[in-house]
Amino acid sequence: MKIAVLGYGTVGRGVVTIVEGRARGVEVEKILDLPKNCTQPRMTPNYDEIVDDPSIEVVVECMGGLEPAHTFICRALRAHKSVVTSNKAVVAEFFDEFAALALENGVGLFIEASVGGGIPWIASIEKARRIDEISSFSGIMNGTTNYIIDSMAKEGLDFDIALGKAQELGYAERDPSADIDGVDVRNKTIISASVAFDVACTKDLPVTGIRTLTKRDMLMFENKGLQVKLFGRGVQRDGSYAVAVEPVAVPRESMEAAVPSNFNLVSLEGATVGPLKFYGQGAGSLPTGNAMVQDVLDAAAGRVPCYDFTRGLAYDPSLLTSNYVYRTTVGAPRDAEWYASGAWMLKHLTAVEARETFSKVLEKDPAAFMAAIAKEA
């Protein structure tokens, strides 16, 4: 089977390396890149050479961003070519459109690498759903923020120093906003909920990152037997669902608290299978490339994923409630209880209510921090 790879950066190179070394029966026919980078005969800056080539059966999109990735994916699906992508931003934004086009044209949309890097997260959700309704999912979906938090916890580093180390190691971009403000986890949460709950997940979900996390916050929660982690999470029940991205303080003895460096840990729960946890590298050239080549091999074997978002679940924020701690210098939010020096707790808030309260606090104290308390804490 012949494939084309769009983009020859970190992930694209990983895909080509794995295909050429380990994927029998798969051949990289074309690689799309900028004109100045086209140093091999199979490389081209012209997408028409790929989408109009009937010998190419699968397009592997490794470009990132919304455009031209969105346009290229749509054109490939309409040309009856399956698509494999690691691009969580474009999948989160256009998942329902891509799914409909794939179904209409009898081809596959493969998105394993868009969440969790090399962790078989999407495949595991799909397998669990053959028997169980997925009642919830949650976990650490971003290696950059986990590396920062882990460094702060273990080495006592200030946030800015830990972020700088993450940038030096290539875990964080020069502009780390997508990671530390929760945007990356937002995209992964939308995709996870869409697959787990069979719904075109809302894009208007509460999102809070860790930009204002301090050593003092870490110590405050440590004194309570807790460890802060950035979570994406979702629940469904009785024809409704809710999702959120936010810092969560989990028990120090939990598996999530122990996740080191830039690793990920994501969990799901079903009626008969109970809780399942998946751990591994959430990013990187070879782990992400591995997940993409797994999808390529599934396409070669004739597997066609089917995503159906006609179930019509309602978005109900009341399904996702927690107690929330606010650390701020402007005093206690209304109806809050004292939690620690300079910090207060509001109980039984939905994630939407918690985020709305935090937004008001940030107007007066831009350095404030908020975290949900895990229910088992």
Short mmCIF file of C-alpha atoms in Angstrom, two decimals:
data_model
loop_
_atom_site.label_atom_id
_atom_site.label_comp_id
_atom_site.label_asym_id
_atom_site.label_seq_id
_atom_site.Cartn_x
_atom_site.Cartn_y
_atom_site.Cartn_z
CA MET A 1 0.00 0.00 0.00
CA LYS A 2 1.29 3.45 -0.92
CA ILE A 3 0.95 6.41 1.44
CA ALA A 4 1.74 10.11 1.39
CA VAL A 5 3.09 12.01 4.38
CA LEU A 6 2.13 15.67 4.79
CA GLY A 7 4.84 17.50 6.67
CA TYR A 8 8.39 16.32 7.34
CA GLY A 9 9.01 17.74 10.78
CA THR A 10 9.41 15.84 14.05
CA VAL A 11 6.35 13.62 13.66
CA GLY A 12 6.58 13.20 9.89
CA ARG A 13 10.16 12.02 10.11
CA GLY A 14 9.15 9.58 12.84
CA VAL A 15 6.44 8.13 10.61
CA VAL A 16 8.79 7.68 7.65
CA THR A 17 11.49 6.13 9.85
CA ILE A 18 9.09 3.57 11.32
CA VAL A 19 7.42 2.75 7.99
CA GLU A 20 10.74 2.16 6.28
CA GLY A 21 12.16 0.11 9.11
CA ARG A 22 9.21 -1.88 10.40
CA ALA A 23 6.03 -1.66 8.29
CA ARG A 24 6.08 -4.37 5.65
CA GLY A 25 3.84 -3.80 2.67
CA VAL A 26 3.70 -0.02 3.18
CA GLU A 27 5.59 2.39 0.95
CA VAL A 28 6.01 6.15 1.35
CA GLU A 29 5.24 7.34 -2.17
CA LYS A 30 5.17 11.10 -1.58
CA ILE A 31 6.19 13.58 1.13
CA LEU A 32 4.69 17.08 1.11
CA ASP A 33 7.00 19.85 2.28
CA LEU A 34 8.02 23.42 1.51
CA PRO A 35 9.87 23.90 -1.81
CA LYS A 36 13.17 24.73 -0.09
CA ASN A 37 13.03 21.43 1.83
CA CYS A 38 12.27 19.15 -1.11
CA THR A 39 15.62 17.38 -1.39
CA GLN A 40 14.37 13.90 -2.41
CA PRO A 41 12.62 12.82 -5.63
CA ARG A 42 9.54 11.71 -3.69
CA MET A 43 9.17 15.11 -1.99
CA THR A 44 6.83 17.72 -3.45
CA PRO A 45 5.43 21.13 -2.49
CA ASN A 46 2.32 20.47 -4.61
CA TYR A 47 -0.57 18.75 -2.82
CA ASP A 48 -2.33 18.09 -6.14
CA GLU A 49 0.37 15.53 -6.95
CA ILE A 50 -0.79 13.60 -3.90
CA VAL A 51 -4.54 13.97 -3.92
CA ASP A 52 -4.76 13.29 -7.68
CA ASP A 53 -2.55 10.17 -7.54
CA PRO A 54 -4.83 7.08 -7.58
CA SER A 55 -2.02 4.83 -6.34
CA ILE A 56 -1.90 6.64 -2.97
CA GLU A 57 -4.48 5.09 -0.64
CA VAL A 58 -3.70 6.81 2.66
CA VAL A 59 -2.74 10.40 3.47
CA VAL A 60 -0.83 10.81 6.74
CA GLU A 61 -1.22 14.39 7.99
CA CYS A 62 1.61 15.55 10.30
CA MET A 63 1.45 19.28 9.64
CA GLY A 64 -0.35 20.65 12.69
CA GLY A 65 -2.52 23.75 12.83
CA LEU A 66 -5.95 24.31 11.32
CA GLU A 67 -5.10 25.37 7.78
CA PRO A 68 -4.14 24.07 5.32
CA ALA A 69 -4.54 20.81 7.28
CA HIS A 70 -8.35 21.10 7.32
CA THR A 71 -8.54 21.66 3.57
CA PHE A 72 -6.04 18.89 2.79
CA ILE A 73 -7.87 16.34 4.97
CA CYS A 74 -11.23 17.17 3.38
CA ARG A 75 -9.78 16.88 -0.13
CA ALA A 76 -8.18 13.53 0.69
CA LEU A 77 -11.43 12.10 2.09
CA ARG A 78 -13.40 13.33 -0.92
CA ALA A 79 -10.78 11.69 -3.17
CA HIS A 80 -11.56 8.36 -1.44
CA LYS A 81 -8.30 8.25 0.47
CA SER A 82 -8.19 7.30 4.13
CA VAL A 83 -6.61 9.86 6.46
CA VAL A 84 -4.32 9.30 9.44
CA THR A 85 -3.65 12.38 11.57
CA SER A 86 -1.95 13.38 14.80
CA ASN A 87 -3.33 16.91 14.60
CA LYS A 88 -5.49 17.34 17.71
CA ALA A 89 -6.32 20.97 16.95
CA VAL A 90 -7.85 20.26 13.55
CA VAL A 91 -9.62 17.08 14.71
CA ALA A 92 -11.13 18.83 17.74
CA GLU A 93 -12.37 21.68 15.57
CA PHE A 94 -13.70 19.66 12.62
CA PHE A 95 -14.25 16.12 13.95
CA ASP A 96 -17.91 15.90 12.94
CA GLU A 97 -17.19 17.21 9.43
CA PHE A 98 -14.32 14.76 8.91
CA ALA A 99 -16.37 11.83 10.27
CA ALA A 100 -19.24 12.60 7.91
CA LEU A 101 -16.93 12.89 4.90
CA ALA A 102 -15.19 9.61 5.72
CA LEU A 103 -18.53 7.82 6.02
CA GLU A 104 -19.86 9.38 2.82
CA ASN A 105 -16.80 8.34 0.81
CA GLY A 106 -16.30 4.89 2.33
CA VAL A 107 -12.85 5.57 3.77
CA GLY A 108 -11.28 5.69 7.21
CA LEU A 109 -10.50 8.57 9.54
CA PHE A 110 -7.74 7.43 11.92
CA ILE A 111 -6.97 9.69 14.90
CA GLU A 112 -5.10 7.50 17.42
CA ALA A 113 -2.07 9.78 17.57
CA SER A 114 -4.13 12.92 18.24
CA VAL A 115 -4.46 12.03 21.95
CA GLY A 116 -1.80 10.44 24.12
CA GLY A 117 1.04 10.07 21.62
CA GLY A 118 2.05 6.41 21.66
CA ILE A 119 -0.60 5.39 24.21
CA PRO A 120 -3.37 3.33 22.51
CA TRP A 121 -6.04 5.55 24.06
CA ILE A 122 -8.54 6.00 21.23
CA ALA A 123 -8.35 2.30 20.31
CA SER A 124 -8.93 1.35 23.94
CA ILE A 125 -12.00 3.59 24.20
CA GLU A 126 -13.39 2.05 21.01
CA LYS A 127 -12.75 -1.48 22.25
CA ALA A 128 -14.30 -0.81 25.67
CA ARG A 129 -17.35 0.73 24.02
CA ARG A 130 -18.13 -2.49 22.14
CA ILE A 131 -19.51 -3.81 25.43
CA ASP A 132 -19.72 -0.94 27.90
CA GLU A 133 -21.05 2.56 27.94
CA ILE A 134 -18.13 4.72 29.06
CA SER A 135 -19.31 6.54 32.17
CA SER A 136 -16.22 8.71 32.62
CA PHE A 137 -12.66 9.44 31.56
CA SER A 138 -9.95 11.61 33.07
CA GLY A 139 -6.24 12.05 33.31
CA ILE A 140 -2.96 13.68 32.44
CA MET A 141 -2.97 14.39 28.71
CA ASN A 142 -0.12 16.88 28.36
CA GLY A 143 3.49 15.94 28.97
CA THR A 144 4.79 19.51 29.09
CA THR A 145 2.64 20.56 32.03
CA ASN A 146 3.30 17.29 33.82
CA TYR A 147 7.04 17.83 33.42
CA ILE A 148 6.71 21.34 34.88
CA ILE A 149 4.63 20.17 37.84
CA ASP A 150 6.89 17.17 38.48
CA SER A 151 9.99 19.39 38.43
CA MET A 152 8.40 21.84 40.84
CA ALA A 153 7.40 19.02 43.18
CA LYS A 154 10.66 17.06 43.15
CA GLU A 155 13.23 19.83 42.76
CA GLY A 156 11.43 22.72 44.45
CA LEU A 157 11.70 24.86 41.30
CA ASP A 158 9.73 28.01 40.62
CA PHE A 159 7.26 27.73 37.74
CA ASP A 160 9.31 29.90 35.36
CA ILE A 161 12.48 27.88 35.99
CA ALA A 162 10.67 24.57 35.42
CA LEU A 163 9.11 25.96 32.24
CA GLY A 164 12.53 27.09 31.01
CA LYS A 165 13.91 23.58 31.54
CA ALA A 166 10.97 22.13 29.59
CA GLN A 167 11.75 24.50 26.73
CA GLU A 168 15.45 23.60 26.77
CA LEU A 169 14.54 19.90 26.53
CA GLY A 170 12.11 20.50 23.67
CA TYR A 171 9.02 19.59 25.71
CA ALA A 172 7.63 23.13 25.54
CA GLU A 173 7.46 25.55 22.60
CA ARG A 174 8.96 29.03 22.71
CA ASP A 175 5.37 30.22 23.22
CA PRO A 176 4.07 27.66 25.75
CA SER A 177 0.54 29.07 25.94
CA ALA A 178 -1.19 26.06 24.35
CA ASP A 179 0.29 23.82 27.03
CA ILE A 180 0.22 25.89 30.21
CA ASP A 181 -3.18 27.49 29.49
CA GLY A 182 -4.83 24.12 28.87
CA VAL A 183 -5.57 24.57 25.15
CA ASP A 184 -3.79 21.36 24.16
CA VAL A 185 -5.68 19.38 26.81
CA ARG A 186 -8.92 21.05 25.71
CA ASN A 187 -8.48 19.66 22.19
CA LYS A 188 -7.66 16.19 23.51
CA THR A 189 -10.63 16.30 25.87
CA ILE A 190 -13.00 17.21 23.02
CA ILE A 191 -11.70 14.30 20.94
CA SER A 192 -11.83 11.84 23.87
CA ALA A 193 -15.39 12.82 24.77
CA SER A 194 -16.52 12.62 21.15
CA VAL A 195 -15.23 9.05 20.84
CA ALA A 196 -16.18 7.88 24.35
CA PHE A 197 -19.68 9.36 24.39
CA ASP A 198 -20.60 9.29 20.66
CA VAL A 199 -21.25 13.02 20.62
CA ALA A 200 -19.99 16.03 18.72
CA CYS A 201 -18.49 17.43 21.91
CA THR A 202 -19.10 21.07 22.72
CA LYS A 203 -16.17 23.39 22.11
CA ASP A 204 -17.44 25.75 24.80
CA LEU A 205 -16.10 23.90 27.82
CA PRO A 206 -14.48 25.37 30.95
CA VAL A 207 -10.68 25.47 30.57
CA THR A 208 -8.15 26.44 33.23
CA GLY A 209 -4.40 25.87 32.97
CA ILE A 210 -1.45 26.08 35.35
CA ARG A 211 0.09 29.42 34.32
CA THR A 212 -0.28 30.83 37.86
CA LEU A 213 0.81 27.72 39.79
CA THR A 214 3.48 28.51 42.42
CA LYS A 215 5.76 26.62 44.80
CA ARG A 216 3.55 27.91 47.59
CA ASP A 217 0.53 26.23 46.00
CA MET A 218 2.43 22.97 45.68
CA LEU A 219 3.40 23.09 49.37
CA MET A 220 -0.14 24.00 50.43
CA PHE A 221 -1.60 20.93 48.75
CA GLU A 222 1.33 18.74 49.84
CA ASN A 223 0.51 19.62 53.45
CA LYS A 224 -3.00 18.29 52.78
CA GLY A 225 -1.65 15.03 51.31
CA LEU A 226 -2.40 16.14 47.75
CA GLN A 227 -0.56 16.71 44.46
CA VAL A 228 -1.77 19.05 41.70
CA LYS A 229 -2.02 17.72 38.14
CA LEU A 230 -3.62 19.22 35.01
CA PHE A 231 -6.56 17.02 33.97
CA GLY A 232 -8.90 16.67 31.07
CA ARG A 233 -12.05 14.90 32.19
CA GLY A 234 -15.57 13.99 31.14
CA VAL A 235 -18.62 12.16 32.44
CA GLN A 236 -21.88 10.94 30.93
CA ARG A 237 -25.10 9.80 32.55
CA ASP A 238 -28.80 9.59 31.69
CA GLY A 239 -28.51 11.01 28.18
CA SER A 240 -26.23 13.92 29.11
CA TYR A 241 -22.51 14.63 29.43
CA ALA A 242 -20.08 17.20 30.83
CA VAL A 243 -16.40 17.94 30.20
CA ALA A 244 -13.73 20.22 31.67
CA VAL A 245 -10.01 21.00 31.70
CA GLU A 246 -8.60 22.14 35.04
CA PRO A 247 -5.94 21.55 37.70
CA VAL A 248 -7.03 18.77 40.04
CA ALA A 249 -5.50 18.03 43.45
CA VAL A 250 -5.27 14.24 43.73
CA PRO A 251 -4.18 12.09 46.70
CA ARG A 252 -0.40 11.79 46.92
CA GLU A 253 -0.68 7.98 46.97
CA SER A 254 -2.66 7.88 43.71
CA MET A 255 -1.16 6.66 40.44
CA GLU A 256 -1.79 10.06 38.85
CA ALA A 257 0.26 11.84 41.52
CA ALA A 258 3.22 9.58 40.78
CA VAL A 259 3.33 10.18 37.00
CA PRO A 260 6.85 11.52 36.33
CA SER A 261 8.45 13.85 33.80
CA ASN A 262 6.59 14.23 30.49
CA PHE A 263 4.56 11.02 30.76
CA ASN A 264 0.76 10.77 30.48
CA LEU A 265 -1.79 8.70 32.36
CA VAL A 266 -5.40 8.53 31.18
CA SER A 267 -8.28 6.51 32.61
CA LEU A 268 -11.73 5.38 31.58
CA GLU A 269 -14.50 3.59 33.42
CA GLY A 270 -17.16 1.24 32.06
CA ALA A 271 -19.97 -0.71 33.67
CA THR A 272 -18.47 -4.20 33.38
CA VAL A 273 -14.78 -3.51 32.80
CA GLY A 274 -14.50 -1.05 35.69
CA PRO A 275 -11.62 1.44 35.76
CA LEU A 276 -8.80 1.10 33.19
CA LYS A 277 -5.62 3.19 33.18
CA PHE A 278 -3.20 3.77 30.29
CA TYR A 279 0.33 5.08 30.85
CA GLY A 280 3.10 6.06 28.48
CA GLN A 281 4.83 8.73 26.44
CA GLY A 282 2.28 11.30 25.37
CA ALA A 283 4.35 12.93 22.62
CA GLY A 284 7.61 12.74 20.70
CA SER A 285 8.67 11.73 17.21
CA LEU A 286 8.77 7.96 17.59
CA PRO A 287 5.92 7.38 20.09
CA THR A 288 3.56 9.55 18.01
CA GLY A 289 4.92 8.07 14.79
CA ASN A 290 4.30 4.60 16.21
CA ALA A 291 0.63 5.41 16.82
CA MET A 292 0.27 6.79 13.30
CA VAL A 293 1.86 3.76 11.68
CA GLN A 294 -0.43 1.52 13.75
CA ASP A 295 -3.30 3.40 12.10
CA VAL A 296 -1.70 3.00 8.67
CA LEU A 297 -1.48 -0.76 9.23
CA ASP A 298 -5.13 -0.84 10.30
CA ALA A 299 -6.03 0.98 7.08
CA ALA A 300 -3.99 -1.53 5.08
CA ALA A 301 -5.88 -4.36 6.79
CA GLY A 302 -9.19 -2.85 5.70
CA ARG A 303 -10.35 -1.53 9.07
CA VAL A 304 -12.61 1.48 8.73
CA PRO A 305 -13.44 3.38 11.98
CA CYS A 306 -16.97 4.74 12.13
CA TYR A 307 -17.74 7.79 14.24
CA ASP A 308 -21.46 8.48 14.61
CA PHE A 309 -22.42 11.68 16.39
CA THR A 310 -26.19 11.40 15.92
CA ARG A 311 -26.85 10.17 19.45
CA GLY A 312 -27.85 13.62 20.62
CA LEU A 313 -26.49 13.76 24.17
CA ALA A 314 -27.23 17.03 25.96
CA TYR A 315 -24.44 19.05 27.55
CA ASP A 316 -25.21 19.26 31.28
CA PRO A 317 -22.53 20.89 33.47
CA SER A 318 -24.27 19.66 36.65
CA LEU A 319 -22.86 16.16 36.00
CA LEU A 320 -19.33 17.33 36.79
CA THR A 321 -19.09 18.85 40.27
CA SER A 322 -16.25 19.20 42.77
CA ASN A 323 -15.01 21.20 45.70
CA TYR A 324 -12.64 23.96 44.50
CA VAL A 325 -9.78 25.74 46.24
CA TYR A 326 -8.95 29.35 45.32
CA ARG A 327 -5.62 30.89 46.32
CA THR A 328 -5.85 34.66 46.05
CA THR A 329 -4.79 37.89 47.72
CA VAL A 330 -8.20 39.57 47.31
CA GLY A 331 -9.97 37.64 50.03
CA ALA A 332 -12.49 34.84 50.13
CA PRO A 333 -14.99 34.34 47.30
CA ARG A 334 -18.59 34.58 48.46
CA ASP A 335 -19.76 31.62 50.58
CA ALA A 336 -16.22 30.17 50.70
CA GLU A 337 -14.70 28.29 53.64
CA TRP A 338 -11.14 28.80 54.88
CA TYR A 339 -8.80 26.14 53.45
CA ALA A 340 -5.26 27.34 54.20
CA SER A 341 -3.43 30.62 54.60
CA GLY A 342 -4.54 32.78 51.66
CA ALA A 343 -6.78 30.05 50.23
CA TRP A 344 -10.50 29.27 50.45
CA MET A 345 -12.78 26.42 49.36
CA LEU A 346 -16.11 26.55 47.57
CA LYS A 347 -18.05 23.29 47.72
CA HIS A 348 -20.21 21.48 45.20
CA LEU A 349 -19.57 23.71 42.20
CA THR A 350 -19.90 22.59 38.62
CA ALA A 351 -16.75 23.04 36.56
CA VAL A 352 -18.54 25.83 34.68
CA GLU A 353 -19.43 27.64 37.91
CA ALA A 354 -15.89 27.18 39.22
CA ARG A 355 -14.37 28.68 36.09
CA GLU A 356 -16.80 31.61 36.15
CA THR A 357 -15.87 32.31 39.78
CA PHE A 358 -12.17 32.04 38.95
CA SER A 359 -12.53 34.50 36.05
CA LYS A 360 -13.98 37.06 38.47
CA VAL A 361 -11.14 36.45 40.93
CA LEU A 362 -8.54 36.88 38.16
CA GLU A 363 -9.95 40.30 37.30
CA LYS A 364 -8.78 41.53 40.72
CA ASP A 365 -5.85 39.15 41.20
CA PRO A 366 -4.25 37.97 37.93
CA ALA A 367 -1.84 35.74 39.89
CA ALA A 368 -4.60 33.72 41.60
CA PHE A 369 -4.75 29.93 41.28
CA MET A 370 -7.62 27.43 41.31
CA ALA A 371 -7.76 23.63 41.61
CA ALA A 372 -10.52 21.08 41.97
CA ILE A 373 -10.22 18.55 44.78
CA ALA A 374 -10.47 14.97 43.53
CA LYS A 375 -13.55 13.26 44.99
CA GLU A 376 -11.46 10.45 46.46
CA ALA A 377 -9.26 12.95 48.33
#
